Amino acid sequence: MPRSLEPLDLGLQIPYHFRCPISLELMRDPVTVCTGQTYDRTSIESWVSTGNNNTTCPVTRAPLSDHTLIPNHTLRRLIQEWCVANRSNGVERIPTPKQPADPTSVRALLSQASAACGTHVSVRSRAAALRRLRAFARDSEKNRVLIAAHNAKEILIRILFSDVAPELVSESLALLVIFPMTEPDQCVSIISDPGRVGFLTRLLFDSSIETRVNAAALIEMVVTGTKAADIKGTVLTSECIFEGVIDLLRNPTVTSSPRRALKIGVKALFALCLVKNTRHLAVSSGAPEILIDRLAAGLDRCDTERALATVELLCRTPEGCAAFGEHALTVPLLVKTILRVSDRATEYAAGALLALCTAEERWREEAVAAGVVVQLLLMVQSECTERAKRKGQKLLKLLRDSWPDYSFANSDDFGCSEVVPF
């Protein structure tokens, strides 16, 4: 509950006309409906959306012939002044709310942004419209739904792939990745076009780091949203696309948001590696080394799971196994990960170890020396996933001839009685 409401319990009276007639709380964003009655925006929107006689005004019971909500700036300023005057009583000034987008302004901005070349609308004006739309989209989910309802994604895709002005490309891309690409046709329209895929690949090496991150984000979205494996396998044949994504993982600190760059880089690499006949490109582009380095440096839980899933996918190829096996940290890191992060992380780590230990005896010996036996015994008795247990059992069977006594003695550091962050 906001601190501005706490003084009610201390006997401070909120003026009657500062209270929302629906919630009886201090209004933070007062708006007036067509009947002239004022409510807090959140309360009246909830009233209308949940069907509580949503065709009538809650106070007057008069019909709501128009659901337009007009900000009551005068009342909001009076409430803010009252908050300031009662600061000594613990009341905090309510912030000036950001006004939500409305259909008229959204239509006008989209029209301005998509104006054809040669018209009176300049590139600068079109870019300004896109920035304004992006500000709206960032403000709230309601704004994003409204913008998307006006065919915004199709308009933005058209601007992105048809305009040559760098400013329009970067702005349309930055806005487009805010919206989920849930329509398969839109994803296919991008990924099935070698020219568009090539354009996005070039953007991965753009001078603007934000554009590079957003290009990787869009690539991940369209690859994930396309179900046709043959389409993905046919188009995603350039090693450059992997090099661009991997470079984000290699140098995330050059961005204003390193965490976002890492997250998008991990997601994009995983999505690309789901395509079987392109995994060799990920390996030759340096994915094994950067994945292990990033896992060793530390990622959040979701990113750790996705990175480990990518490691397991790449270990299913001979070249991937060889590359991961040659990295000094791979085997001990995978052993240490078991039961340390999450059930999914345990499953992926066990799967990658199974592939490595199946490939060469030296990696079996390295895993045993790192304490994998005790970890696996704990894992198969734990409540982890059935798939993880099956992988663990297969790995134990594979390692049974490599169990020297010291494999247990050296495992104290790897024992785990609870799941803790990696």
C-alpha positions as a printed NumPy array, in Angstrom:
array([[  0.   ,   0.   ,   0.   ],
       [  1.39 ,   3.461,  -0.85 ],
       [  2.683,   5.435,   2.116],
       [  0.333,   8.308,   1.192],
       [ -2.566,   6.205,   2.476],
       [ -0.99 ,   5.226,   5.808],
       [ -2.001,   8.438,   7.668],
       [ -5.62 ,   7.248,   7.553],
       [ -4.732,   4.953,  10.42 ],
       [ -3.322,   7.908,  12.347],
       [ -6.507,   9.938,  12.218],
       [ -5.558,  12.26 ,   9.334],
       [ -8.657,  12.902,   7.295],
       [ -8.382,  12.841,   3.503],
       [-10.704,  15.439,   1.978],
       [-13.836,  13.784,   0.609],
       [-13.367,  15.038,  -2.953],
       [ -9.796,  13.642,  -3.001],
       [-11.106,  10.089,  -2.524],
       [-12.102,   7.83 ,  -5.378],
       [-15.84 ,   7.06 ,  -5.11 ],
       [-15.102,   3.416,  -5.969],
       [-12.075,   2.548,  -3.808],
       [-12.509,   5.353,  -1.211],
       [ -8.716,   5.752,  -1.403],
       [ -6.702,   8.867,  -2.204],
       [ -6.784,   9.333,  -5.975],
       [ -3.394,   9.12 ,  -7.659],
       [ -4.524,   9.656, -11.261],
       [ -7.964,  11.327, -11.231],
       [ -9.909,  11.111, -14.497],
       [-13.348,  12.353, -15.445],
       [-15.899,  10.249, -17.333],
       [-18.592,  11.479, -19.696],
       [-21.085,  11.963, -16.827],
       [-18.77 ,  14.538, -15.211],
       [-17.897,  12.261, -12.281],
       [-14.23 ,  11.848, -11.331],
       [-12.581,   8.55 , -10.349],
       [ -9.078,   7.19 ,  -9.928],
       [ -8.017,   5.811, -13.314],
       [ -7.174,   2.337, -12.001],
       [-10.524,   1.983, -10.251],
       [-12.753,   3.069, -13.124],
       [-10.782,   1.006, -15.638],
       [-11.231,  -2.024, -13.406],
       [-14.951,  -1.237, -13.056],
       [-15.408,  -1.101, -16.805],
       [-13.286,  -4.156, -17.604],
       [-14.829,  -6.508, -15.041],
       [-18.423,  -5.984, -16.134],
       [-19.78 ,  -4.278, -13.003],
       [-22.678,  -2.615, -14.779],
       [-19.994,  -1.306, -17.057],
       [-22.427,   0.718, -19.137],
       [-23.314,   2.971, -16.218],
       [-21.486,   5.492, -14.049],
       [-20.876,   3.924, -10.591],
       [-22.086,   7.055,  -8.738],
       [-24.827,   8.566, -10.908],
       [-25.941,   5.313, -12.608],
       [-26.218,   7.358, -15.792],
       [-25.232,   5.535, -19.005],
       [-21.547,   5.688, -19.976],
       [-22.097,   6.442, -23.625],
       [-18.38 ,   7.191, -24.043],
       [-15.574,   5.386, -22.187],
       [-13.051,   8.159, -22.809],
       [-11.197,   9.085, -19.597],
       [-10.193,  12.741, -19.391],
       [ -7.326,  13.534, -16.964],
       [ -8.449,  15.939, -14.236],
       [ -5.218,  17.919, -13.982],
       [ -6.642,  20.558, -11.648],
       [ -7.781,  18.022,  -9.073],
       [ -4.532,  16.082,  -9.353],
       [ -2.521,  19.253,  -8.626],
       [ -4.735,  20.012,  -5.607],
       [ -4.135,  16.494,  -4.296],
       [ -0.386,  16.901,  -4.776],
       [ -0.449,  20.223,  -2.907],
       [ -2.389,  18.581,  -0.057],
       [  0.2  ,  15.797,   0.082],
       [  3.036,  18.322,   0.313],
       [  1.211,  20.285,   3.024],
       [  0.822,  17.111,   5.083],
       [  4.336,  15.8  ,   4.578],
       [  5.011,  16.129,   8.307],
       [  2.265,  13.562,   8.878],
       [  4.029,  11.006,   6.695],
       [  2.164,  11.704,   3.454],
       [  4.239,  11.432,   0.29 ],
       [  3.482,  13.538,  -2.751],
       [  1.874,  11.434,  -5.487],
       [  3.91 ,  11.497,  -8.713],
       [  2.497,  13.094, -11.813],
       [  1.184,  10.101, -13.804],
       [  2.195,   9.455, -17.374],
       [ -0.78 ,   9.807, -19.643],
       [ -1.671,   6.599, -21.493],
       [ -1.755,   6.401, -25.233],
       [ -5.065,   6.945, -26.99 ],
       [ -6.184,   5.48 , -30.325],
       [ -6.132,   8.829, -32.099],
       [ -2.552,   9.653, -31.161],
       [ -1.369,   6.119, -31.926],
       [ -2.908,   6.224, -35.397],
       [ -1.391,   9.642, -36.067],
       [  2.078,   8.566, -34.916],
       [  2.008,   5.361, -36.964],
       [  0.882,   7.332, -40.   ],
       [  3.688,   9.834, -39.48 ],
       [  6.262,   7.085, -38.979],
       [  5.246,   5.205, -42.132],
       [  5.031,   8.223, -44.441],
       [  6.466,   7.424, -47.841],
       [  9.789,   8.802, -48.979],
       [  9.449,  12.048, -50.879],
       [  6.51 ,  13.328, -48.843],
       [  6.581,  16.448, -46.72 ],
       [  7.329,  14.302, -43.618],
       [ 11.073,  14.313, -42.928],
       [ 13.17 ,  11.414, -41.684],
       [ 13.634,  13.302, -38.423],
       [  9.861,  13.616, -37.941],
       [  9.326,   9.949, -38.728],
       [ 12.021,   8.94 , -36.238],
       [ 10.483,  11.233, -33.611],
       [  7.131,   9.497, -34.085],
       [  8.782,   6.109, -33.572],
       [ 10.493,   7.342, -30.4  ],
       [  7.179,   8.619, -29.076],
       [  5.535,   5.279, -29.786],
       [  8.39 ,   3.493, -28.039],
       [  7.93 ,   5.704, -24.986],
       [  4.238,   4.78 , -24.944],
       [  5.038,   1.093, -25.333],
       [  7.491,   1.159, -22.445],
       [  4.991,   2.839, -20.135],
       [  2.447,   0.038, -19.848],
       [  1.105,  -3.235, -21.172],
       [ -2.151,  -1.464, -21.981],
       [ -0.292,   0.893, -24.319],
       [  1.467,  -2.021, -26.002],
       [ -1.827,  -3.786, -26.633],
       [ -3.301,  -0.605, -28.081],
       [ -0.338,   0.012, -30.39 ],
       [ -0.248,  -3.615, -31.559],
       [ -3.972,  -3.472, -32.316],
       [ -3.258,  -0.816, -34.965],
       [ -1.195,  -3.2  , -37.108],
       [  1.992,  -1.717, -35.685],
       [  4.177,  -4.796, -36.174],
       [  3.453,  -5.023, -39.888],
       [  4.151,  -1.301, -40.261],
       [  7.407,  -1.574, -38.313],
       [  8.58 ,  -4.603, -40.314],
       [  7.915,  -2.664, -43.506],
       [  9.881,   0.356, -42.243],
       [ 12.755,  -1.802, -40.983],
       [ 13.332,  -3.661, -44.223],
       [ 12.493,  -0.949, -46.73 ],
       [ 14.066,   2.231, -45.363],
       [ 17.714,   3.096, -45.835],
       [ 17.913,   5.87 , -43.232],
       [ 19.927,   4.442, -40.299],
       [ 17.864,   6.438, -37.802],
       [ 14.611,   4.88 , -39.016],
       [ 16.129,   1.408, -39.053],
       [ 17.36 ,   1.653, -35.473],
       [ 14.165,   3.249, -34.145],
       [ 11.792,   0.824, -35.895],
       [ 13.872,  -2.14 , -34.716],
       [ 13.982,  -0.88 , -31.121],
       [ 10.198,  -0.546, -31.095],
       [  9.511,  -3.819, -32.91 ],
       [ 11.369,  -5.987, -30.372],
       [  9.163,  -4.676, -27.563],
       [  6.255,  -6.661, -29.008],
       [  6.182, -10.478, -28.95 ],
       [  6.296, -12.08 , -32.398],
       [  3.432, -14.501, -31.833],
       [  2.147, -14.626, -35.398],
       [  3.92 , -17.439, -37.307],
       [  3.282, -15.71 , -40.645],
       [  5.21 , -12.635, -39.517],
       [  8.137, -14.762, -38.347],
       [  8.178, -16.763, -41.568],
       [  7.995, -13.588, -43.661],
       [ 11.322, -12.576, -42.138],
       [ 13.209, -15.829, -41.761],
       [ 12.215, -17.253, -45.156],
       [ 13.665, -14.212, -46.914],
       [ 17.474, -14.496, -47.304],
       [ 17.647, -10.767, -47.975],
       [ 15.973,  -9.935, -44.666],
       [ 18.071, -12.45 , -42.736],
       [ 21.182, -11.017, -44.36 ],
       [ 20.11 ,  -7.508, -43.381],
       [ 19.603,  -8.511, -39.738],
       [ 22.976, -10.262, -39.794],
       [ 24.647,  -7.049, -40.964],
       [ 22.905,  -5.178, -38.144],
       [ 24.657,  -7.5  , -35.684],
       [ 27.836,  -5.618, -36.616],
       [ 26.3  ,  -2.121, -36.614],
       [ 28.195,   0.762, -35.054],
       [ 25.331,   1.216, -32.563],
       [ 25.517,  -1.405, -29.826],
       [ 21.799,  -0.966, -29.11 ],
       [ 21.003,  -1.826, -32.717],
       [ 23.196,  -4.925, -32.475],
       [ 21.411,  -6.11 , -29.334],
       [ 17.988,  -5.442, -30.845],
       [ 18.945,  -7.264, -34.054],
       [ 19.903, -10.317, -31.982],
       [ 16.617, -10.031, -30.104],
       [ 14.595, -10.008, -33.318],
       [ 16.57 , -12.943, -34.713],
       [ 15.789, -14.949, -31.582],
       [ 12.113, -14.045, -31.784],
       [ 11.637, -15.03 , -35.428],
       [ 13.688, -18.233, -35.13 ],
       [ 11.721, -19.291, -32.064],
       [  8.417, -18.309, -33.669],
       [  9.038, -20.308, -36.856],
       [  8.053, -23.964, -36.54 ],
       [  9.175, -25.075, -39.99 ],
       [ 12.631, -26.558, -39.413],
       [ 13.361, -26.792, -43.126],
       [ 12.934, -23.041, -43.539],
       [ 15.308, -22.289, -40.671],
       [ 17.843, -24.829, -41.835],
       [ 17.845, -23.417, -45.358],
       [ 18.27 , -19.748, -44.458],
       [ 20.471, -19.779, -41.359],
       [ 23.609, -20.928, -43.139],
       [ 25.877, -17.947, -42.569],
       [ 28.626, -18.197, -39.971],
       [ 28.392, -14.411, -39.603],
       [ 25.07 , -14.631, -37.787],
       [ 26.704, -16.774, -35.087],
       [ 29.767, -14.544, -34.927],
       [ 27.56 , -11.488, -34.369],
       [ 25.564, -13.115, -31.568],
       [ 28.661, -14.565, -29.907],
       [ 30.342, -11.156, -29.985],
       [ 27.518,  -9.829, -27.774],
       [ 28.359, -12.517, -25.236],
       [ 32.038, -11.746, -25.521],
       [ 31.711,  -7.975, -24.982],
       [ 28.455,  -7.228, -23.098],
       [ 30.01 ,  -4.472, -20.986],
       [ 30.267,  -2.109, -23.945],
       [ 26.468,  -1.704, -23.803],
       [ 24.494,   0.548, -21.478],
       [ 22.722,  -2.597, -20.256],
       [ 25.217,  -5.496, -20.066],
       [ 22.662,  -7.779, -18.413],
       [ 20.209,  -7.35 , -21.305],
       [ 22.974,  -7.943, -23.85 ],
       [ 23.972, -11.173, -22.077],
       [ 20.399, -12.387, -21.784],
       [ 19.582, -11.708, -25.425],
       [ 22.885, -13.197, -26.57 ],
       [ 22.242, -16.42 , -24.645],
       [ 18.644, -16.653, -25.89 ],
       [ 19.611, -16.   , -29.507],
       [ 22.456, -18.537, -29.472],
       [ 20.193, -21.197, -27.969],
       [ 17.488, -20.531, -30.573],
       [ 20.015, -20.793, -33.405],
       [ 21.483, -24.01 , -32.009],
       [ 18.074, -25.66 , -31.974],
       [ 18.528, -25.937, -35.747],
       [ 20.514, -29.188, -36.088],
       [ 22.349, -28.535, -39.322],
       [ 23.708, -25.177, -38.157],
       [ 25.339, -26.317, -34.904],
       [ 28.707, -26.783, -36.58 ],
       [ 28.619, -23.072, -37.415],
       [ 28.156, -22.223, -33.742],
       [ 31.15 , -24.387, -32.848],
       [ 33.42 , -22.942, -35.535],
       [ 32.404, -19.424, -34.452],
       [ 33.655, -19.993, -30.916],
       [ 30.431, -20.757, -29.04 ],
       [ 31.919, -23.481, -26.757],
       [ 34.631, -21.244, -25.336],
       [ 32.371, -18.248, -24.725],
       [ 29.584, -20.352, -23.175],
       [ 31.916, -21.948, -20.641],
       [ 33.586, -18.628, -19.86 ],
       [ 30.216, -16.969, -19.261],
       [ 28.949, -19.837, -17.109],
       [ 32.137, -19.687, -15.049],
       [ 31.78 , -15.916, -14.615],
       [ 28.178, -16.342, -13.433],
       [ 24.758, -15.888, -15.006],
       [ 21.304, -15.683, -13.479],
       [ 19.307, -18.896, -13.143],
       [ 17.328, -18.65 , -16.39 ],
       [ 20.385, -17.703, -18.425],
       [ 22.392, -20.49 , -16.782],
       [ 19.74 , -23.039, -17.731],
       [ 19.571, -21.81 , -21.319],
       [ 23.364, -21.701, -21.667],
       [ 23.667, -25.266, -20.324],
       [ 20.945, -26.422, -22.704],
       [ 23.01 , -24.95 , -25.546],
       [ 26.116, -26.725, -24.268],
       [ 24.237, -30.041, -24.31 ],
       [ 22.965, -29.4  , -27.848],
       [ 26.448, -28.644, -29.147],
       [ 27.93 , -31.649, -27.347],
       [ 25.744, -33.822, -29.557],
       [ 28.089, -33.021, -32.454],
       [ 31.622, -34.479, -32.672],
       [ 33.177, -31.047, -33.237],
       [ 31.197, -29.634, -30.323],
       [ 32.325, -32.413, -27.988],
       [ 35.92 , -31.882, -28.991],
       [ 35.755, -28.113, -28.459],
       [ 34.105, -28.338, -25.045],
       [ 36.395, -31.154, -23.929],
       [ 39.494, -29.123, -24.7  ],
       [ 38.352, -26.268, -22.465],
       [ 39.929, -26.783, -19.055],
       [ 36.856, -25.568, -17.162],
       [ 34.173, -27.559, -18.98 ],
       [ 34.137, -30.844, -17.067],
       [ 34.672, -29.472, -13.521],
       [ 32.102, -26.74 , -14.153],
       [ 29.485, -29.219, -15.37 ],
       [ 30.146, -31.479, -12.382],
       [ 29.87 , -28.563,  -9.979],
       [ 26.592, -27.443, -11.562],
       [ 24.77 , -30.694, -10.753],
       [ 22.227, -30.028,  -7.959],
       [ 23.565, -26.49 ,  -7.521],
       [ 21.267, -24.355,  -9.681],
       [ 17.972, -26.015, -10.61 ],
       [ 16.505, -29.297, -11.843],
       [ 16.765, -28.141, -15.438],
       [ 20.373, -27.065, -15.043],
       [ 21.158, -30.442, -13.474],
       [ 19.539, -32.258, -16.394],
       [ 21.422, -30.268, -19.035],
       [ 24.755, -30.578, -17.21 ],
       [ 24.297, -34.341, -16.867],
       [ 23.398, -34.617, -20.551],
       [ 26.491, -32.695, -21.62 ],
       [ 28.7  , -34.808, -19.346],
       [ 27.165, -37.97 , -20.753],
       [ 28.046, -36.877, -24.291],
       [ 31.6  , -35.921, -23.311],
       [ 32.268, -39.071, -21.306],
       [ 30.882, -41.22 , -24.097],
       [ 33.236, -39.568, -26.566],
       [ 36.585, -40.04 , -24.827],
       [ 38.028, -41.904, -21.854],
       [ 40.177, -38.954, -20.739],
       [ 37.06 , -36.905, -20.076],
       [ 35.599, -39.78 , -18.071],
       [ 38.711, -39.754, -15.908],
       [ 38.522, -35.985, -15.543],
       [ 34.879, -36.161, -14.49 ],
       [ 35.598, -38.846, -11.894],
       [ 38.502, -36.828, -10.531],
       [ 36.172, -33.819, -10.22 ],
       [ 33.807, -35.813,  -8.006],
       [ 31.062, -36.666, -10.456],
       [ 30.307, -40.079,  -8.938],
       [ 28.998, -38.75 ,  -5.64 ],
       [ 27.106, -36.017,  -7.442],
       [ 25.403, -38.57 ,  -9.678],
       [ 24.545, -40.846,  -6.762],
       [ 22.941, -37.908,  -4.999],
       [ 21.162, -36.886,  -8.188],
       [ 19.506, -40.235,  -8.908],
       [ 18.15 , -40.27 ,  -5.354],
       [ 16.912, -36.692,  -5.506],
       [ 13.601, -35.3  ,  -6.737],
       [ 15.038, -33.976,  -9.998],
       [ 13.412, -34.739, -13.346],
       [ 13.093, -38.29 , -14.65 ],
       [ 15.11 , -37.356, -17.707],
       [ 17.918, -36.108, -15.481],
       [ 17.859, -39.346, -13.508],
       [ 18.018, -41.432, -16.682],
       [ 21.01 , -39.443, -17.884],
       [ 22.637, -39.816, -14.475],
       [ 22.088, -43.576, -14.446],
       [ 23.566, -43.939, -17.936],
       [ 26.558, -41.87 , -16.903],
       [ 27.11 , -43.938, -13.736],
       [ 27.01 , -47.118, -15.795],
       [ 29.501, -45.632, -18.245],
       [ 31.85 , -44.609, -15.425],
       [ 31.694, -47.771, -13.309],
       [ 35.081, -48.962, -14.533],
       [ 36.646, -45.594, -13.682],
       [ 35.754, -45.385,  -9.977],
       [ 39.002, -45.244,  -8.013],
       [ 38.607, -44.843,  -4.261],
       [ 39.667, -41.216,  -4.385],
       [ 36.641, -40.368,  -6.517],
       [ 34.605, -40.345,  -3.314],
       [ 37.187, -38.771,  -1.073],
       [ 37.619, -35.83 ,  -3.416],
       [ 33.9  , -35.107,  -3.678],
       [ 33.305, -33.292,  -0.387],
       [ 33.428, -29.901,  -2.034],
       [ 30.787, -30.952,  -4.501],
       [ 28.237, -32.419,  -2.093],
       [ 24.956, -30.571,  -2.023],
       [ 22.133, -30.862,   0.471],
       [ 20.091, -28.05 ,  -1.034],
       [ 19.767, -26.128,  -4.255],
       [ 21.854, -22.943,  -4.033],
       [ 22.657, -20.282,  -6.644],
       [ 25.599, -21.156,  -8.876]])
